[in-house]
Coordinates of N, CA, C and O in Angstrom, one line a residue:
X1 N 93.6 132.6 101.1 CA 92.7 133.6 99.8 C 92.3 133.7 100.1 O 91.4 132.9 100.5
X2 N 91.5 135.0 99.1 CA 90.1 134.7 99.1 C 89.0 136.0 97.5 O 90.4 135.8 97.4
X3 N 88.1 135.6 98.3 CA 87.5 136.1 96.6 C 86.2 136.7 96.5 O 85.3 137.0 97.5
X4 N 85.3 136.9 95.1 CA 84.4 137.2 95.1 C 83.6 136.5 94.7 O 84.3 136.5 93.0
X5 N 82.2 136.1 94.9 CA 81.3 135.4 93.8 C 80.5 137.1 93.1 O 80.3 137.6 93.0
X6 N 81.1 136.5 91.6 CA 81.0 137.6 90.5 C 79.2 137.7 89.8 O 78.8 138.2 89.0
X7 N 78.4 136.5 90.7 CA 77.8 135.6 89.6 C 76.8 134.7 90.3 O 77.2 133.6 90.6
X8 N 75.0 134.2 89.8 CA 75.1 132.6 90.6 C 74.2 132.4 89.4 O 73.6 133.5 89.0
X9 N 73.8 132.0 89.4 CA 72.9 130.9 88.2 C 72.5 129.6 88.8 O 72.2 128.6 89.2
X10 N 70.9 129.2 88.4 CA 70.5 127.8 88.8 C 69.7 127.5 87.2 O 69.4 128.4 86.5
X11 N 68.8 126.7 87.4 CA 67.8 126.7 86.4 C 67.5 124.7 86.6 O 67.8 124.2 87.4
X12 N 66.3 124.7 86.8 CA 64.9 123.7 87.0 C 64.9 122.8 86.4 O 64.9 121.6 86.4
X13 N 64.8 122.9 84.8 CA 65.4 121.5 83.6 C 67.0 121.7 83.6 O 67.8 122.3 83.8
X14 N 66.4 119.8 82.4 CA 68.1 119.7 82.1 C 68.4 121.1 80.8 O 67.8 120.9 80.2
X15 N 69.3 122.0 81.2 CA 70.0 123.2 80.0 C 71.0 122.5 80.4 O 72.3 122.7 81.6
X16 N 71.8 123.3 79.2 CA 73.2 123.2 79.7 C 73.7 124.5 80.4 O 74.8 124.3 80.9
X17 N 73.2 125.7 79.8 CA 73.6 126.7 80.1 C 72.4 126.4 81.6 O 70.8 126.1 81.2
X18 N 72.6 127.8 82.4 CA 72.1 128.0 84.0 C 71.5 129.5 83.3 O 72.6 130.1 83.7
X19 N 70.6 130.5 83.6 CA 70.0 131.5 83.8 C 70.6 132.5 85.3 O 70.7 132.0 86.0
X20 N 71.5 132.9 84.9 CA 72.1 134.1 86.4 C 70.7 134.5 87.2 O 69.9 134.8 86.2
X21 N 70.8 134.9 88.6 CA 69.5 135.0 89.5 C 69.9 135.9 90.0 O 71.6 136.3 90.4
X22 N 69.4 136.7 91.0 CA 69.9 137.5 91.7 C 70.5 137.5 92.5 O 71.0 137.7 94.0
X23 N 69.6 135.6 93.4 CA 70.6 134.6 94.0 C 70.3 133.3 93.9 O 69.5 133.2 93.5
X24 N 71.5 132.4 95.2 CA 70.3 131.7 94.9 C 70.5 131.0 97.2 O 71.2 131.5 97.8
X25 N 69.7 129.2 96.7 CA 69.5 129.3 98.4 C 70.7 128.2 98.4 O 70.4 127.0 97.6
X26 N 71.1 127.7 99.2 CA 72.5 126.6 99.1 C 71.9 125.6 99.9 O 71.3 126.5 101.8
X27 N 71.2 124.6 99.9 CA 70.6 124.2 101.1 C 71.6 121.7 101.2 O 72.0 121.8 100.6
X28 N 71.8 122.5 102.9 CA 73.1 121.3 103.5 C 72.4 119.9 103.6 O 71.7 119.7 102.9
X29 N 73.2 119.6 102.7 CA 73.3 118.2 101.7 C 72.4 117.7 100.2 O 72.7 116.3 99.5
X30 N 71.9 118.4 100.2 CA 72.2 118.4 99.1 C 72.4 119.3 97.1 O 72.0 118.9 96.6
X31 N 73.0 120.9 97.7 CA 72.8 121.4 96.5 C 72.0 123.3 96.5 O 71.2 123.4 97.7
X32 N 71.5 123.5 95.1 CA 70.8 124.8 94.9 C 69.5 124.4 95.0 O 69.0 123.7 94.3
X33 N 68.8 125.3 95.6 CA 67.6 124.6 96.2 C 66.1 125.3 94.3 O 67.5 126.1 93.8
X34 N 66.5 124.2 94.2 CA 65.6 124.6 92.9 C 65.9 123.9 91.2 O 65.8 124.1 90.7
X35 N 66.9 123.1 91.4 CA 68.1 123.3 90.7 C 68.7 122.2 90.5 O 67.9 120.9 91.0
X36 N 67.6 121.4 89.2 CA 68.0 120.0 88.0 C 69.2 119.4 89.1 O 68.3 118.1 89.2
X37 N 69.8 119.5 89.9 CA 71.0 118.8 90.1 C 70.9 118.6 91.9 O 72.4 118.1 92.0
X38 N 70.2 119.0 92.6 CA 70.2 119.4 94.0 C 70.0 117.6 94.1 O 68.3 117.4 93.4
X39 N 70.2 117.4 94.7 CA 69.9 115.7 95.4 C 71.3 115.2 96.4 O 71.9 115.6 96.0
X40 N 70.7 114.0 97.1 CA 71.6 113.2 97.9 C 72.9 111.9 97.0 O 73.8 112.6 97.1
X41 N 72.2 112.4 95.9 CA 72.1 111.2 94.7 C 72.9 111.8 93.6 O 72.0 112.6 93.7
X42 N 73.5 111.3 93.1 CA 73.9 111.9 91.8 C 72.6 112.6 90.5 O 71.4 112.0 90.3
X43 N 72.9 113.4 89.8 CA 71.9 113.9 88.7 C 71.8 114.0 87.7 O 71.1 114.2 86.7
X44 N 74.1 113.8 87.4 CA 74.1 114.2 86.0 C 73.7 112.9 85.0 O 74.0 111.5 85.7
X45 N 73.1 113.0 84.2 CA 72.6 111.6 83.2 C 73.4 110.8 83.2 O 73.5 109.8 83.2
X46 N 74.4 111.3 82.8 CA 75.8 110.1 82.6 C 76.2 109.9 84.0 O 76.1 108.3 84.0
X47 N 76.3 110.0 84.9 CA 76.5 109.1 86.3 C 75.0 108.1 87.0 O 75.2 107.5 87.7
X48 N 74.4 109.0 86.7 CA 73.0 108.1 86.8 C 72.8 106.6 86.4 O 72.4 106.2 86.8
X49 N 73.2 107.1 84.9 CA 73.3 106.1 84.1 C 73.8 105.1 84.0 O 74.2 103.6 84.0
X50 N 75.2 105.3 84.7 CA 76.5 104.4 85.2 C 75.9 103.2 86.8 O 76.1 102.3 87.1
X51 N 75.5 104.4 87.5 CA 74.7 104.1 89.4 C 73.7 105.0 90.3 O 75.1 106.6 90.3
X52 N 73.0 105.4 89.7 CA 72.1 106.1 90.6 C 71.8 106.2 92.2 O 71.3 106.9 92.0
X53 N 72.9 105.3 92.3 CA 73.0 105.1 94.2 C 74.3 106.4 94.5 O 74.4 106.3 95.4
X54 N 75.3 106.7 93.7 CA 75.9 106.9 94.1 C 75.9 108.9 94.5 O 74.8 109.4 94.8
X55 N 77.1 109.1 96.1 CA 76.9 110.0 96.0 C 76.4 111.7 95.2 O 77.6 111.3 94.3
X56 N 75.8 112.5 95.5 CA 76.1 113.7 94.5 C 76.5 114.8 95.3 O 77.0 115.5 95.8
X57 N 78.4 113.9 94.5 CA 79.6 114.9 94.6 C 79.5 116.4 93.4 O 80.5 116.7 94.0
X58 N 78.9 116.6 92.6 CA 78.6 118.1 92.3 C 77.3 118.5 92.5 O 77.2 118.8 91.9
X59 N 77.0 119.5 93.1 CA 76.0 119.8 93.8 C 75.8 120.9 93.2 O 75.3 121.2 93.1
X60 N 77.6 121.9 93.9 CA 77.4 123.7 92.9 C 78.6 122.4 92.6 O 79.5 122.4 92.9
X61 N 78.2 123.1 91.2 CA 80.0 124.1 90.1 C 80.1 125.2 90.6 O 79.1 126.4 90.1
X62 N 81.5 125.9 90.6 CA 82.3 126.5 90.6 C 82.7 127.0 89.1 O 83.8 125.6 88.9
X63 N 82.9 128.1 88.4 CA 83.7 128.6 87.5 C 84.6 129.5 87.9 O 83.9 130.3 88.6
X64 N 85.9 129.6 87.4 CA 86.7 131.0 88.2 C 86.7 131.6 86.8 O 86.4 131.5 85.5
X65 N 86.0 132.8 87.4 CA 85.7 134.4 85.9 C 86.9 134.1 85.3 O 86.2 134.3 83.6
X66 N 87.7 134.0 86.1 CA 89.7 134.2 85.1 C 89.5 133.3 83.7 O 89.9 134.2 82.7
X67 N 88.5 132.4 83.5 CA 88.9 131.7 82.7 C 87.6 132.3 81.4 O 88.4 131.7 79.7
X68 N 86.8 133.0 81.5 CA 86.6 133.5 80.4 C 87.2 135.0 79.4 O 87.3 134.5 78.5
X69 N 87.9 135.2 80.3 CA 88.9 136.1 79.4 C 89.8 135.0 79.3 O 90.5 135.8 77.2
X70 N 90.6 134.7 79.3 CA 91.1 132.8 78.3 C 90.9 132.9 77.3 O 91.6 132.7 76.2
X71 N 89.8 132.7 77.3 CA 89.5 131.6 76.0 C 88.8 133.3 75.5 O 88.4 132.8 74.5
X72 N 88.7 134.4 75.8 CA 87.6 135.2 75.2 C 89.6 135.5 74.3 O 89.2 136.0 73.0
X73 N 90.5 135.4 74.6 CA 92.3 136.2 73.5 C 91.9 134.8 72.5 O 92.4 134.7 71.4
X74 N 91.1 133.6 73.0 CA 91.5 132.6 71.3 C 90.1 132.6 70.3 O 90.3 132.1 69.8
X75 N 89.1 133.7 70.7 CA 87.8 134.6 69.6 C 86.6 134.1 70.2 O 85.6 133.8 70.2
X76 N 86.5 133.2 71.8 CA 85.5 132.7 72.2 C 85.4 133.7 72.9 O 85.4 134.2 73.9
X77 N 83.3 133.9 73.2 CA 82.6 135.0 74.0 C 81.6 133.6 75.1 O 80.6 133.4 74.5
X78 N 81.6 133.9 76.2 CA 81.7 133.0 77.8 C 81.1 134.3 78.7 O 82.2 135.1 79.2
X79 N 80.3 133.4 79.0 CA 80.0 135.1 80.6 C 78.9 134.0 81.6 O 78.7 133.1 81.2
X80 N 79.1 134.8 82.2 CA 78.1 133.8 83.9 C 77.1 132.8 83.8 O 76.4 133.4 82.8
X81 N 77.7 131.4 83.7 CA 76.1 130.2 84.3 C 76.3 129.8 82.7 O 74.9 129.2 82.2
X82 N 76.7 130.6 81.3 CA 76.8 129.5 79.7 C 76.9 128.9 80.1 O 77.1 127.6 78.5
X83 N 78.3 128.1 81.4 CA 78.9 126.2 80.5 C 78.8 125.4 82.5 O 78.7 125.3 82.5
X84 N 77.3 126.2 83.0 CA 76.2 125.7 83.0 C 76.7 125.9 84.2 O 76.6 124.5 85.7
X85 N 77.9 126.9 85.8 CA 78.3 126.6 86.8 C 77.2 127.7 87.2 O 75.9 128.4 87.3
X86 N 77.0 126.9 89.0 CA 76.0 127.3 89.7 C 77.2 128.8 90.5 O 76.1 129.7 90.7
X87 N 77.7 129.0 90.8 CA 78.4 129.8 91.1 C 80.3 130.6 90.5 O 80.4 129.6 90.3
X88 N 79.8 131.7 90.1 CA 81.3 132.5 89.0 C 81.7 132.9 91.0 O 81.0 133.7 91.1
X89 N 83.5 133.0 89.9 CA 84.0 133.7 91.4 C 85.3 134.3 90.3 O 85.6 133.9 89.2
X90 N 85.5 135.2 91.0 CA 87.6 135.7 90.9 C 87.7 135.8 91.9 O 88.0 136.0 92.9
X91 N 89.2 136.1 91.7 CA 90.5 136.1 92.7 C 90.8 135.2 93.0 O 90.9 135.4 94.3
X92 N 89.8 133.7 92.7 CA 90.8 132.2 93.8 C 91.1 131.5 93.1 O 90.5 131.4 91.6
X93 N 92.3 130.6 92.6 CA 92.6 129.9 91.6 C 92.2 128.5 92.7 O 92.4 127.6 92.9
X94 N 90.6 128.5 91.4 CA 89.3 127.4 91.8 C 90.8 126.1 91.6 O 90.8 125.0 92.4
X95 N 91.3 126.3 91.0 CA 91.6 124.5 90.5 C 92.9 123.7 90.9 O 93.2 123.1 90.2
X96 N 94.1 125.2 91.3 CA 94.8 124.4 92.1 C 94.2 124.5 94.0 O 95.1 123.8 95.0
X97 N 93.2 123.6 94.2 CA 92.4 124.2 95.7 C 92.0 122.6 95.6 O 92.4 121.9 94.8
X98 N 93.2 122.4 97.0 CA 93.2 120.6 97.4 C 91.5 120.0 97.4 O 90.9 120.9 98.1
X99 N 91.0 118.9 97.8 CA 89.7 117.9 97.8 C 90.4 118.0 99.4 O 91.1 118.4 100.5
X100 N 88.5 119.2 99.7 CA 88.4 119.0 101.1 C 88.3 120.7 101.4 O 88.3 121.1 103.1
X101 N 88.4 121.4 100.5 CA 89.0 122.6 100.8 C 87.4 123.6 101.2 O 86.2 123.1 100.5
X102 N 87.6 124.5 102.7 CA 86.1 124.8 102.3 C 86.1 126.2 102.0 O 86.9 126.4 101.9
X103 N 85.4 126.1 101.2 CA 84.5 127.6 100.9 C 84.0 127.9 101.5 O 81.9 128.0 101.5
X104 N 83.8 129.0 102.2 CA 82.5 130.1 103.1 C 82.6 131.2 102.2 O 82.9 132.3 102.2
X105 N 81.5 131.7 101.7 CA 80.4 132.5 101.0 C 79.5 133.2 101.5 O 78.7 132.8 102.3
X106 N 79.9 134.2 101.0 CA 78.7 135.6 102.3 C 78.2 135.4 103.3 O 79.5 135.1 104.4
X107 N 76.5 135.5 103.9 CA 76.2 134.6 105.5 C 76.6 133.9 106.6 O 77.1 133.2 108.0
X108 N 76.9 132.8 106.4 CA 76.5 131.6 106.8 C 76.6 130.1 105.3 O 77.0 129.2 105.9
X109 N 76.7 130.4 104.0 CA 76.9 129.4 103.2 C 78.3 128.4 103.3 O 79.5 129.6 103.5
X110 N 78.7 127.4 103.4 CA 80.0 126.4 103.0 C 79.9 125.6 102.9 O 79.0 124.3 102.7
X111 N 81.1 125.1 101.7 CA 81.2 124.6 100.2 C 82.2 123.5 101.0 O 83.4 124.2 101.1
X112 N 82.2 121.8 100.3 CA 83.3 121.3 100.4 C 84.4 121.1 99.1 O 83.1 120.7 98.2
X113 N 85.1 121.3 98.7 CA 85.0 121.1 97.3 C 85.4 119.3 97.2 O 86.0 118.8 97.8
X114 N 85.1 119.0 96.0 CA 85.2 117.6 96.3 C 85.3 117.0 94.6 O 86.1 116.1 94.5
X115 N 86.2 117.9 93.5 CA 86.7 117.8 92.8 C 86.9 118.9 91.2 O 86.5 119.6 91.4
X116 N 87.5 118.0 90.6 CA 87.4 119.1 88.8 C 86.3 118.6 87.9 O 85.1 117.4 88.0
X117 N 85.3 119.2 87.8 CA 84.2 119.2 86.3 C 84.9 118.2 85.0 O 86.1 119.1 85.4
X118 N 84.4 117.1 84.7 CA 85.3 116.4 84.0 C 84.4 117.1 82.6 O 83.3 117.2 82.7
X119 N 85.2 118.0 81.2 CA 84.4 119.3 80.9 C 83.9 118.2 79.5 O 84.3 117.1 78.8
X120 N 82.8 117.9 79.1 CA 81.8 117.3 77.9 C 81.7 117.3 77.0 O 81.6 119.0 76.3
X121 N 81.3 117.2 75.3 CA 81.5 117.2 74.2 C 79.8 118.5 74.4 O 80.5 119.6 72.9
X122 N 79.1 119.2 75.3 CA 77.9 120.2 74.6 C 78.6 121.0 74.4 O 78.8 121.8 74.0
X123 N 80.3 120.9 75.2 CA 80.6 122.2 75.4 C 80.9 123.0 73.3 O 80.6 124.0 73.6
X124 N 81.4 122.3 73.1 CA 81.7 122.2 71.8 C 80.4 122.0 70.7 O 80.2 122.6 69.9
X125 N 79.1 121.7 71.6 CA 77.7 121.9 70.7 C 77.3 123.6 71.0 O 76.9 124.4 70.2
X126 N 78.1 123.8 72.4 CA 77.7 125.7 72.5 C 78.2 125.7 72.1 O 77.9 127.2 71.1
X127 N 80.6 126.2 71.6 CA 80.6 127.0 71.0 C 82.0 125.7 70.6 O 82.6 125.1 71.2
X128 N 81.6 125.6 68.7 CA 82.9 124.3 68.7 C 83.5 125.1 68.7 O 84.5 126.4 68.7
X129 N 84.6 124.0 69.4 CA 86.1 124.7 69.7 C 86.8 124.3 71.0 O 87.7 124.7 71.1
X130 N 85.5 125.2 71.6 CA 85.2 125.5 73.0 C 86.1 123.6 74.1 O 86.9 124.3 74.5
X131 N 86.0 123.2 73.7 CA 86.4 122.3 74.6 C 87.9 121.7 74.4 O 88.8 121.4 76.0
X132 N 87.9 122.2 74.0 CA 89.6 122.5 73.6 C 90.4 123.0 74.3 O 91.4 123.1 74.6
X133 N 89.9 124.0 75.0 CA 90.3 125.5 75.2 C 89.7 124.9 76.4 O 91.2 125.2 78.0
X134 N 89.5 124.3 77.6 CA 88.6 123.7 79.2 C 89.8 122.2 79.3 O 89.7 122.3 80.4
X135 N 89.7 121.9 77.9 CA 90.6 119.7 77.9 C 91.7 120.3 77.2 O 91.6 119.5 76.9
X136 N 92.7 119.7 78.0 CA 93.1 119.3 77.1 C 95.0 119.3 77.7 O 94.5 117.8 78.8
X137 N 95.9 119.1 77.6 CA 97.3 118.2 78.2 C 98.3 118.8 78.0 O 98.5 120.1 77.7
X138 N 99.2 118.9 79.6 CA 100.2 119.8 79.6 C 101.2 119.2 79.8 O 101.7 118.3 79.0
X139 N 102.9 119.9 78.9 CA 104.2 119.4 78.4 C 104.2 118.1 78.9 O 104.6 117.6 78.3
X140 N 104.3 117.3 80.4 CA 104.4 116.2 80.5 C 103.0 115.1 79.6 O 103.1 113.9 79.7
X141 N 102.0 115.4 79.3 CA 100.8 114.4 78.5 C 99.6 114.5 79.5 O 99.0 113.8 79.5
X142 N 100.0 115.1 80.9 CA 98.4 114.5 81.3 C 97.3 116.3 80.7 O 97.6 117.0 81.4
X143 N 96.2 115.1 81.4 CA 94.9 115.4 81.1 C 94.6 117.3 82.1 O 95.0 117.3 82.8
X144 N 94.2 118.0 81.5 CA 94.6 119.4 82.3 C 93.4 119.7 82.2 O 92.2 119.5 80.9
X145 N 92.0 119.7 83.6 CA 90.9 120.6 82.6 C 90.3 121.3 83.1 O 91.2 122.5 85.2
X146 N 89.4 122.7 82.9 CA 90.1 124.1 83.2 C 88.8 124.2 83.4 O 88.8 125.5 83.4
X147 N 87.2 123.5 83.4 CA 85.9 123.9 83.2 C 85.9 123.7 84.9 O 84.4 124.5 84.7
X148 N 86.1 124.2 85.8 CA 85.8 124.2 86.7 C 85.5 123.2 88.0 O 86.3 122.4 87.7
X149 N 85.5 123.6 89.1 CA 85.9 122.8 90.5 C 84.2 122.0 90.6 O 83.5 122.9 90.5
X150 N 83.5 121.0 91.8 CA 82.3 120.9 91.9 C 83.0 121.0 93.5 O 83.9 120.1 94.2
X151 N 81.5 120.9 94.3 CA 81.9 120.5 95.5 C 80.1 120.5 96.1 O 79.5 120.4 95.8
X152 N 80.3 120.3 97.5 CA 78.5 119.8 98.2 C 78.6 120.4 98.9 O 79.7 121.8 100.0
X153 N 77.5 120.8 99.5 CA 77.5 121.9 100.7 C 76.7 121.6 102.4 O 76.2 120.7 102.4
X154 N 77.2 121.7 103.2 CA 78.5 121.0 103.8 C 76.9 122.6 105.3 O 76.7 121.7 105.9
X155 N 77.5 123.5 105.0 CA 76.2 124.3 105.2 C 75.2 125.6 104.3 O 76.0 126.5 103.4
X156 N 74.1 125.5 104.8 CA 73.7 126.4 104.2 C 73.4 127.6 103.8 O 74.1 128.2 105.2
X157 N 73.0 128.4 102.7 CA 72.8 129.5 103.2 C 72.0 130.7 101.4 O 72.6 130.0 100.4
X158 N 72.5 132.1 101.8 CA 71.9 132.8 100.2 C 72.8 133.0 99.5 O 73.4 133.4 100.9
X159 N 73.3 132.9 98.6 CA 75.1 133.7 97.7 C 74.5 134.3 96.6 O 73.7 134.1 95.6
X160 N 75.0 135.2 96.6 CA 74.6 136.5 95.7 C 76.0 137.1 95.4 O 77.4 137.0 96.0
X161 N 75.4 137.4 94.0 CA 76.5 138.1 93.4 C 78.0 139.3 94.1 O 76.3 139.9 95.7
X162 N 79.1 139.6 95.1 CA 79.2 140.5 95.2 C 80.1 138.6 96.4 O 80.2 140.3 97.7
X163 N 79.5 139.0 97.2 CA 79.9 137.7 98.3 C 80.9 138.0 98.7 O 81.6 136.9 97.3
X164 N 81.8 138.1 99.6 CA 82.7 137.4 99.2 C 83.4 136.0 99.7 O 82.6 135.3 100.1
X165 N 84.5 135.1 99.6 CA 85.0 134.0 99.7 C 85.9 134.0 100.1 O 86.5 134.0 100.1
X166 N 85.6 132.9 101.3 CA 87.0 132.7 102.6 C 87.3 131.2 102.0 O 85.9 130.8 102.4
X167 N 88.8 130.6 101.9 CA 89.1 129.1 102.1 C 89.4 128.9 103.1 O 90.7 129.5 104.0
X168 N 89.5 127.8 103.4 CA 90.1 127.8 104.3 C 90.1 125.8 104.0 O 89.8 125.0 103.2
X169 N 91.9 125.8 104.0 CA 93.0 124.3 103.4 C 92.1 123.0 104.2 O 93.0 123.5 105.5
X170 N 92.5 121.9 104.6 CA 92.1 120.6 105.1 C 93.4 120.6 105.7 O 94.6 121.3 104.6
X171 N 93.2 119.8 106.6 CA 94.9 119.2 107.0 C 95.2 117.8 106.3 O 94.7 117.7 105.5
X172 N 96.4 118.7 106.3 CA 97.8 117.7 105.3 C 97.9 116.3 105.4 O 97.1 115.9 106.3
X173 N 98.3 115.5 104.6 CA 98.4 115.8 103.4 C 97.5 117.0 102.6 O 96.5 116.1 102.4
X174 N 97.9 117.4 101.6 CA 96.5 118.0 100.5 C 96.7 116.4 99.4 O 97.7 116.4 98.2
X175 N 95.0 116.4 99.3 CA 95.1 115.6 98.2 C 95.0 116.4 96.5 O 94.1 117.8 96.9
X176 N 95.8 116.7 95.8 CA 95.0 117.6 94.6 C 93.6 116.9 94.0 O 92.9 115.8 94.3
X177 N 92.9 117.3 93.2 CA 92.0 117.9 92.7 C 91.7 116.7 91.4 O 92.5 117.3 91.0
X178 N 91.1 115.8 91.7 CA 90.6 114.4 90.4 C 89.1 114.8 89.8 O 88.5 115.8 90.8
X179 N 89.2 114.3 88.5 CA 87.6 114.5 88.2 C 86.4 113.8 88.4 O 86.8 112.1 89.8
X180 N 85.5 114.5 89.3 CA 84.6 113.6 90.0 C 83.3 114.1 88.9 O 83.0 114.4 88.2

């Protein structure tokens, strides 16, 4: 399975949304150059409050652009960067990937998928009712998180809109994504 980058976003200040950029530079083991969430240890405020020495498994946040069309059918207007993602994709079932999947992007960047983004109440502050669209339950009552996936940078490089994304699944057995 392969896909494309449709947008890249970053922000050097804490903010729910991230402005789109012409490119972002991924730094091995750190995240996005100049982004507030870059670092070896956790940077998300809720995680820092729990334990600031935890490894940063949320260096790069990816969302599938198809989600924007899905929530659009329910009356919400969302564009790349507005949900705080770094990389917006098209053509890959991000939520269906197993932990440890490698995403090769552009000429040299490689991300390792670590888990699902756990949507927070800030999504409803952004657009009232949107949280219910990206966090729900399936028929069996299991929580379903649709607000993208998190990853770490295994190999750095520049990522731009239009870059190809190639997937490399880990050797089995595959572990399904869980929140990180």
